[in-house]
PDB file of C-alpha atoms in Angstrom:
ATOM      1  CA  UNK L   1     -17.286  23.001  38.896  1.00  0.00           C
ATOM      2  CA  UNK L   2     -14.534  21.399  40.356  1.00  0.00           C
ATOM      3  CA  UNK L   3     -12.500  22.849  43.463  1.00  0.00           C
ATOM      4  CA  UNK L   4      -8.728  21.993  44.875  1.00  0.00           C
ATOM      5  CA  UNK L   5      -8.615  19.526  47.095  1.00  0.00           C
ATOM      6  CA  UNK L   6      -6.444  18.825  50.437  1.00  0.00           C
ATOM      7  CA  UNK L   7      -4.898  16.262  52.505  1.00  0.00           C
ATOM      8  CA  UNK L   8      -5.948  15.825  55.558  1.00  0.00           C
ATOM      9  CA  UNK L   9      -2.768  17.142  57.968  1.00  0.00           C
ATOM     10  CA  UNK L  10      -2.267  14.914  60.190  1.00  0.00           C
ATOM     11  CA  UNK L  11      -3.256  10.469  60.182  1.00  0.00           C
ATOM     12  CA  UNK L  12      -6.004   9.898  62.010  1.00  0.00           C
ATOM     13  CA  UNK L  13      -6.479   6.244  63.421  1.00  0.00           C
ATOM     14  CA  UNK L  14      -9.534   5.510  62.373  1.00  0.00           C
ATOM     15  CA  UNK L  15     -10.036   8.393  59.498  1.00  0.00           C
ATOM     16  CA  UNK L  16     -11.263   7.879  55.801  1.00  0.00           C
ATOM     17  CA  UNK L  17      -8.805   9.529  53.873  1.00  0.00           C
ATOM     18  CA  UNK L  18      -8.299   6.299  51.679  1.00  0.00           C
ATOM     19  CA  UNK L  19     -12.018   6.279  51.190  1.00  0.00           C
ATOM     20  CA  UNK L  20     -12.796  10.115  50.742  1.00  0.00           C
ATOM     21  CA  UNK L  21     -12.994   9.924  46.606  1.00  0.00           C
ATOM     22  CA  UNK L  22     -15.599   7.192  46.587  1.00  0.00           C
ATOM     23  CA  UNK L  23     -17.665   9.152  49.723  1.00  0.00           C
ATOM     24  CA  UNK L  24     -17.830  11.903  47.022  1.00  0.00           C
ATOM     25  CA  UNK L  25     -18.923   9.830  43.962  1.00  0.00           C
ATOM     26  CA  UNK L  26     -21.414   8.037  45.807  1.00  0.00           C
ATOM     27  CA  UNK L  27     -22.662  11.672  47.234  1.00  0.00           C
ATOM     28  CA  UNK L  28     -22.071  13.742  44.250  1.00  0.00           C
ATOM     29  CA  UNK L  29     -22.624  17.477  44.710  1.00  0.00           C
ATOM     30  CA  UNK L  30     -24.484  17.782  47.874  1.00  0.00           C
ATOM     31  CA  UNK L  31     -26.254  21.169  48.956  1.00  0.00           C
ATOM     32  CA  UNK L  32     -25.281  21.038  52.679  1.00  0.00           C
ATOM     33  CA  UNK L  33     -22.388  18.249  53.501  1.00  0.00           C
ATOM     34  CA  UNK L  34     -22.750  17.189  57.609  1.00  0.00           C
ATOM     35  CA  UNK L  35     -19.759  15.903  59.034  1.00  0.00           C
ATOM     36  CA  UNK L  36     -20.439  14.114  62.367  1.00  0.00           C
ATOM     37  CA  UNK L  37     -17.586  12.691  63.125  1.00  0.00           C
ATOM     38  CA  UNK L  38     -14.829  14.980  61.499  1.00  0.00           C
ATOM     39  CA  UNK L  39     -11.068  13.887  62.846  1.00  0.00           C
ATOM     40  CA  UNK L  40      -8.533  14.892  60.509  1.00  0.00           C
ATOM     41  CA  UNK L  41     -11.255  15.866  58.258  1.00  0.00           C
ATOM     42  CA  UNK L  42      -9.755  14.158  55.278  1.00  0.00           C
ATOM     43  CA  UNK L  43     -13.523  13.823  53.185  1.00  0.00           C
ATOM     44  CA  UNK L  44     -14.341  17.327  53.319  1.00  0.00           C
ATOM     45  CA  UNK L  45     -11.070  18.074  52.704  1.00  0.00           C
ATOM     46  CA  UNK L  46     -10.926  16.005  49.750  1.00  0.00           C
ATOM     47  CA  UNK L  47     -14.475  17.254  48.497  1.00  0.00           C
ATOM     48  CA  UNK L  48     -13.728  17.567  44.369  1.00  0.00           C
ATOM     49  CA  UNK L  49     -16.739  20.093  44.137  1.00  0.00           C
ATOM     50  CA  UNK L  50     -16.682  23.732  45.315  1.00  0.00           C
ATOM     51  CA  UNK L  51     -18.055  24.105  49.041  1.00  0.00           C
ATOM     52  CA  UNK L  52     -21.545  25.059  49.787  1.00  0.00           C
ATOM     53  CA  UNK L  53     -23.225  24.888  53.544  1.00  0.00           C
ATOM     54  CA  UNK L  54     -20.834  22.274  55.367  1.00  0.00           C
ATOM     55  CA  UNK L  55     -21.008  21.509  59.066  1.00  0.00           C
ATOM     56  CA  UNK L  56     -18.649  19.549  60.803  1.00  0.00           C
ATOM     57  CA  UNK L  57     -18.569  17.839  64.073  1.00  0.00           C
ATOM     58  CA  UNK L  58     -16.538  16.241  66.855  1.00  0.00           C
ATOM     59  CA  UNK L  59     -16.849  15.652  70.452  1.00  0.00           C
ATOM     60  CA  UNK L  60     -13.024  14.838  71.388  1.00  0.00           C
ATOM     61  CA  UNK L  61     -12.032  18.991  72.220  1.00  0.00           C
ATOM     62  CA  UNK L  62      -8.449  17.832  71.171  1.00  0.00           C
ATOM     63  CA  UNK L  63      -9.896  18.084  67.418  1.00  0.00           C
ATOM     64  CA  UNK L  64     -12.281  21.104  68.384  1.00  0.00           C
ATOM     65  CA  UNK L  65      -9.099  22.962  69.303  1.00  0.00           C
ATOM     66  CA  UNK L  66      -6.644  22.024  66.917  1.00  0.00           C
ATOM     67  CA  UNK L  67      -9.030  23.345  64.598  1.00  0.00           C
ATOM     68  CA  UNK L  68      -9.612  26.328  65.799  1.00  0.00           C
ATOM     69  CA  UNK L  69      -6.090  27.287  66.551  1.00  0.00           C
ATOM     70  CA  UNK L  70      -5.270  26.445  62.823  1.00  0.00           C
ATOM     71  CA  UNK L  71      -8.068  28.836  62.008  1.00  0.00           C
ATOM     72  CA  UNK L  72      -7.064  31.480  64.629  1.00  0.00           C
ATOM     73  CA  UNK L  73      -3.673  31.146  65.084  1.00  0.00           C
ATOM     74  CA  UNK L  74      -1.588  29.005  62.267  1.00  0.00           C
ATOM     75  CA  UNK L  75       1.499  30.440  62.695  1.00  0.00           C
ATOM     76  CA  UNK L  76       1.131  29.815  66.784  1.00  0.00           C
ATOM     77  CA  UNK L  77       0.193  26.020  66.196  1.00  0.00           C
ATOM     78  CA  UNK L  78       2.822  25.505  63.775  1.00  0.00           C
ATOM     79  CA  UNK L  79       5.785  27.143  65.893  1.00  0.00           C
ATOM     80  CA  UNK L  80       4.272  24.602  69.143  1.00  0.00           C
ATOM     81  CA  UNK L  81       4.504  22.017  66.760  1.00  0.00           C
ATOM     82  CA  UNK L  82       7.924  22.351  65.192  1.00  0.00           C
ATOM     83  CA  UNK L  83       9.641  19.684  68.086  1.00  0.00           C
ATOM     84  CA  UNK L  84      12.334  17.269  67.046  1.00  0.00           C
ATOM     85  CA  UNK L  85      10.883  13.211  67.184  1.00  0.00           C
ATOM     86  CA  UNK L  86      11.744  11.527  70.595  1.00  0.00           C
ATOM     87  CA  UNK L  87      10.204   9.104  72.500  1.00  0.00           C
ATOM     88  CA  UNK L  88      10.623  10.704  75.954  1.00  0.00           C
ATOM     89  CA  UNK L  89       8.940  13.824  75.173  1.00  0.00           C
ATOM     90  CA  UNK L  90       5.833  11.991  73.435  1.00  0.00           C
ATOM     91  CA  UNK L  91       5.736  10.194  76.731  1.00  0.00           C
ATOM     92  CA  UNK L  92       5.591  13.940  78.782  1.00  0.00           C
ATOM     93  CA  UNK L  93       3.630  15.232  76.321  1.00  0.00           C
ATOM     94  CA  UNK L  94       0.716  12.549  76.326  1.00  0.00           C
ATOM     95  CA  UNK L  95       0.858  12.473  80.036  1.00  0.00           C
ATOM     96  CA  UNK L  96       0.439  16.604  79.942  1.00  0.00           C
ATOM     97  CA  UNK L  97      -2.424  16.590  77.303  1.00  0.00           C
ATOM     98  CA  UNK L  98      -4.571  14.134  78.908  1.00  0.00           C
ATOM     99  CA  UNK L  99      -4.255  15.811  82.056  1.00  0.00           C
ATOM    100  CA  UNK L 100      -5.567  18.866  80.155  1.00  0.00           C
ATOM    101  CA  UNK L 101      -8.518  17.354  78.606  1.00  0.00           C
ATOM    102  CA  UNK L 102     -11.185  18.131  80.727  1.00  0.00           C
ATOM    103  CA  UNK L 103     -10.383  21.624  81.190  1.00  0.00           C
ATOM    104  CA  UNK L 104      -9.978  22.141  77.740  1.00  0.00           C
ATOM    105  CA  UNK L 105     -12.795  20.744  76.824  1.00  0.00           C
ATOM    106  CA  UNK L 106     -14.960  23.018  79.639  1.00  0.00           C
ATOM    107  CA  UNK L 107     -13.508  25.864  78.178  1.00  0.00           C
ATOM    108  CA  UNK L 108     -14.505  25.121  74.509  1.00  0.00           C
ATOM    109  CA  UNK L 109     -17.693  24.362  75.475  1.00  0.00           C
ATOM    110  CA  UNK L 110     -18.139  27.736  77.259  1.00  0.00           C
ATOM    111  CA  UNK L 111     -16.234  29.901  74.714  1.00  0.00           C
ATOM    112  CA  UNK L 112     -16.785  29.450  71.281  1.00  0.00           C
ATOM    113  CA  UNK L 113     -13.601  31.630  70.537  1.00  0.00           C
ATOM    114  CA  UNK L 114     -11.349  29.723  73.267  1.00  0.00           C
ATOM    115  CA  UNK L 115      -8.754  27.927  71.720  1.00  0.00           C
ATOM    116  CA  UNK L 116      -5.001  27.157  72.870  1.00  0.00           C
ATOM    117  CA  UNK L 117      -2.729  26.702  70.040  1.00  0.00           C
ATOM    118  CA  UNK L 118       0.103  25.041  72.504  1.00  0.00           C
ATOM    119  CA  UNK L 119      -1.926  22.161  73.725  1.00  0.00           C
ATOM    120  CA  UNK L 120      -2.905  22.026  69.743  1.00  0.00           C
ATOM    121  CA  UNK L 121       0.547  22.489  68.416  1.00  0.00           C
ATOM    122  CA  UNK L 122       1.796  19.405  71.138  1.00  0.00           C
ATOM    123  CA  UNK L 123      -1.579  17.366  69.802  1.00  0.00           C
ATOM    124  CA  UNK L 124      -0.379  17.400  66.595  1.00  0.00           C
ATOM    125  CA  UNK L 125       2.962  16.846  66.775  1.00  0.00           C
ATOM    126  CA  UNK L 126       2.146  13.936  68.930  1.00  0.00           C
ATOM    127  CA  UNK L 127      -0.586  12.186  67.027  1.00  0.00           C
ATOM    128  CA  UNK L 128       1.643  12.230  63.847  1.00  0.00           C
ATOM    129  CA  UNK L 129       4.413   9.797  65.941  1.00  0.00           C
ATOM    130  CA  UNK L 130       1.358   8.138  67.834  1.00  0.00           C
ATOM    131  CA  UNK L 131       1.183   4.173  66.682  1.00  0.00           C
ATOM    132  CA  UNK L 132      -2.476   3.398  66.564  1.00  0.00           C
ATOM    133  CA  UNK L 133      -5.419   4.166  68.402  1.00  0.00           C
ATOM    134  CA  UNK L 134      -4.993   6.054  72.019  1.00  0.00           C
ATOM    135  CA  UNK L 135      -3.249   9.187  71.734  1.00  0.00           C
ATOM    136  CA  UNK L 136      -4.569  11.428  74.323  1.00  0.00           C
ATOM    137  CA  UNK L 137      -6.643   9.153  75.460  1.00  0.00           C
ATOM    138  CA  UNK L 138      -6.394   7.243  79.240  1.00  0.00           C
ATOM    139  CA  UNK L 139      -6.926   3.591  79.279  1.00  0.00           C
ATOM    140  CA  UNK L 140      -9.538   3.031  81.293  1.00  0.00           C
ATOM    141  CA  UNK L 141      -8.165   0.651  83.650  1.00  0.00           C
ATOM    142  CA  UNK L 142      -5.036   2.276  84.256  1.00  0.00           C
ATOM    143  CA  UNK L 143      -4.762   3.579  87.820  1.00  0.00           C
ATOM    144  CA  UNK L 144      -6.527   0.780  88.972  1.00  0.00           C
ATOM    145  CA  UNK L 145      -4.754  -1.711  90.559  1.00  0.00           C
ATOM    146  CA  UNK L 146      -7.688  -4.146  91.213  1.00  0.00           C
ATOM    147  CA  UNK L 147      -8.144  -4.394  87.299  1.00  0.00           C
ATOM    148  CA  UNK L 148      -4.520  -4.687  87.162  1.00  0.00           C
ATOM    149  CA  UNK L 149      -4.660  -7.698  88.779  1.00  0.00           C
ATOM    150  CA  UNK L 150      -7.253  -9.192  86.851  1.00  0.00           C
ATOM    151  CA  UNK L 151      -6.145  -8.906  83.619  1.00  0.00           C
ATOM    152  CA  UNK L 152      -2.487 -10.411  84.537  1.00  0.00           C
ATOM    153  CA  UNK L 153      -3.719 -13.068  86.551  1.00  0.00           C
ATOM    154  CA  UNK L 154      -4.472 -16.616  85.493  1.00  0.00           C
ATOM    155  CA  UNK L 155      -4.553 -20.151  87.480  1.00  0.00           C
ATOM    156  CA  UNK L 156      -1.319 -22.719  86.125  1.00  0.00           C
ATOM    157  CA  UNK L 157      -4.122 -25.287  85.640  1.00  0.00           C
ATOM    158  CA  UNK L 158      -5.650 -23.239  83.094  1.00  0.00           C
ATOM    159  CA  UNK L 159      -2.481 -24.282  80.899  1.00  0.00           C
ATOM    160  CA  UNK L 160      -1.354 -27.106  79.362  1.00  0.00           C
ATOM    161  CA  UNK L 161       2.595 -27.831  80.161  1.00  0.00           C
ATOM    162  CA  UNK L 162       4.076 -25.031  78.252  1.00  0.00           C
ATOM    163  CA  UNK L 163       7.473 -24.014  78.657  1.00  0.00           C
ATOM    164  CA  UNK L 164       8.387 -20.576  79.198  1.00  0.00           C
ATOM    165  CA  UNK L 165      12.096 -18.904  78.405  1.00  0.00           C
ATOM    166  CA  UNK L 166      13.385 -15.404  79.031  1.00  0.00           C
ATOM    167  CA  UNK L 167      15.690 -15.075  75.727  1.00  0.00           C
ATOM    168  CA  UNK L 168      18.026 -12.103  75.210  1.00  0.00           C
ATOM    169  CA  UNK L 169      18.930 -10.804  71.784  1.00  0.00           C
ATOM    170  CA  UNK L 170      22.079  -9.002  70.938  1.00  0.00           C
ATOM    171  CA  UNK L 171      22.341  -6.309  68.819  1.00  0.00           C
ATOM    172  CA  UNK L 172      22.573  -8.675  65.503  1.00  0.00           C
ATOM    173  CA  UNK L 173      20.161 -10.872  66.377  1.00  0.00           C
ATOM    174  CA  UNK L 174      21.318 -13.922  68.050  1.00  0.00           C
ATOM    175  CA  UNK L 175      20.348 -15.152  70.939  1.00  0.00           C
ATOM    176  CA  UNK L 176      22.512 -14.598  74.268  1.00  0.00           C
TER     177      UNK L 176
END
């Protein structure tokens, strides 16, 4: 018996949407399908058979919660994430989120009916403008100005004679 499948709703660096059909011929029909590592979710979302036991996992509480809220509140998760594109706000937004993380992820770990569908509506909206790995994420040497340093400084000797140029392009392409 085959069963509808979905996309997964948001891309996922990293995620296996492209690969989800041949996860399920390989597997075939499986009794209970485990998930460790679940993201956007795109396999079990694409699974061509009708569900049985499935349990899915993932430590980041960004995807715990945006989860939930779907489950608990769509309409709540949807309206947080109805935002116009723009660059500033993704900024304010990823600086907000990752300032939330840890309490967030405290509180999903305590409650297993916590969930906060603004922090999972601006999640989403974010990680579909996000380019590449990071979103939500802090690098880990930022803040520290030691490892700043280091990874901007280097000796002149360690060069051969190379010419360097500050060039400014107009608008059309040409060099000013």
């Amino acid at each position: 018996m085959t069963a509808t499948t979905y996309r997964a709703p948001f891309p996922y660096f990293g995620g296996k949407s492209k690969v989800a059909a041949r996860v399920w011929e390989r597997f075939g029909d499986v009794g209970n399908y485990v998930e460790p590592f679940f993201g956007s979710g795109a396999v079990l979302l694409g699974r061509p058979h009708s569900p049985r036991t499935e349990t899915v996992n993932d430590l980041d509480g960004f995807i715990c919660n945006f989860w939930r809220a779907v489950l608990a509140d769509p309409e709540g998760v949807a309206a947080w994430a109805d935002h116009p594109v723009n660059e500033l706000d993704l900024h304010a937004r990823h600086a907000w989120l990752v300032a939330q993380r840890e309490r967030l992820t405290t509180q999903l770990r305590e409650d297993p009916d916590a969930f906060d569908a603004k922090v999972a509506g601006w999640w989403v909206w974010g990680i579909s403008q996000w380019i590449g790995s990071g979103w939500c994420t802090q690098p880990k040497w930022e803040g520290r100005a030691s490892a700043q340093r280091e990874r901007i400084w280097f000796s002149p000797h360690c060069l051969p004679p190379v010419r360097v140029r500050s060039v400014q392009h107009d608008l059309f392409g040409g060099e000013s």
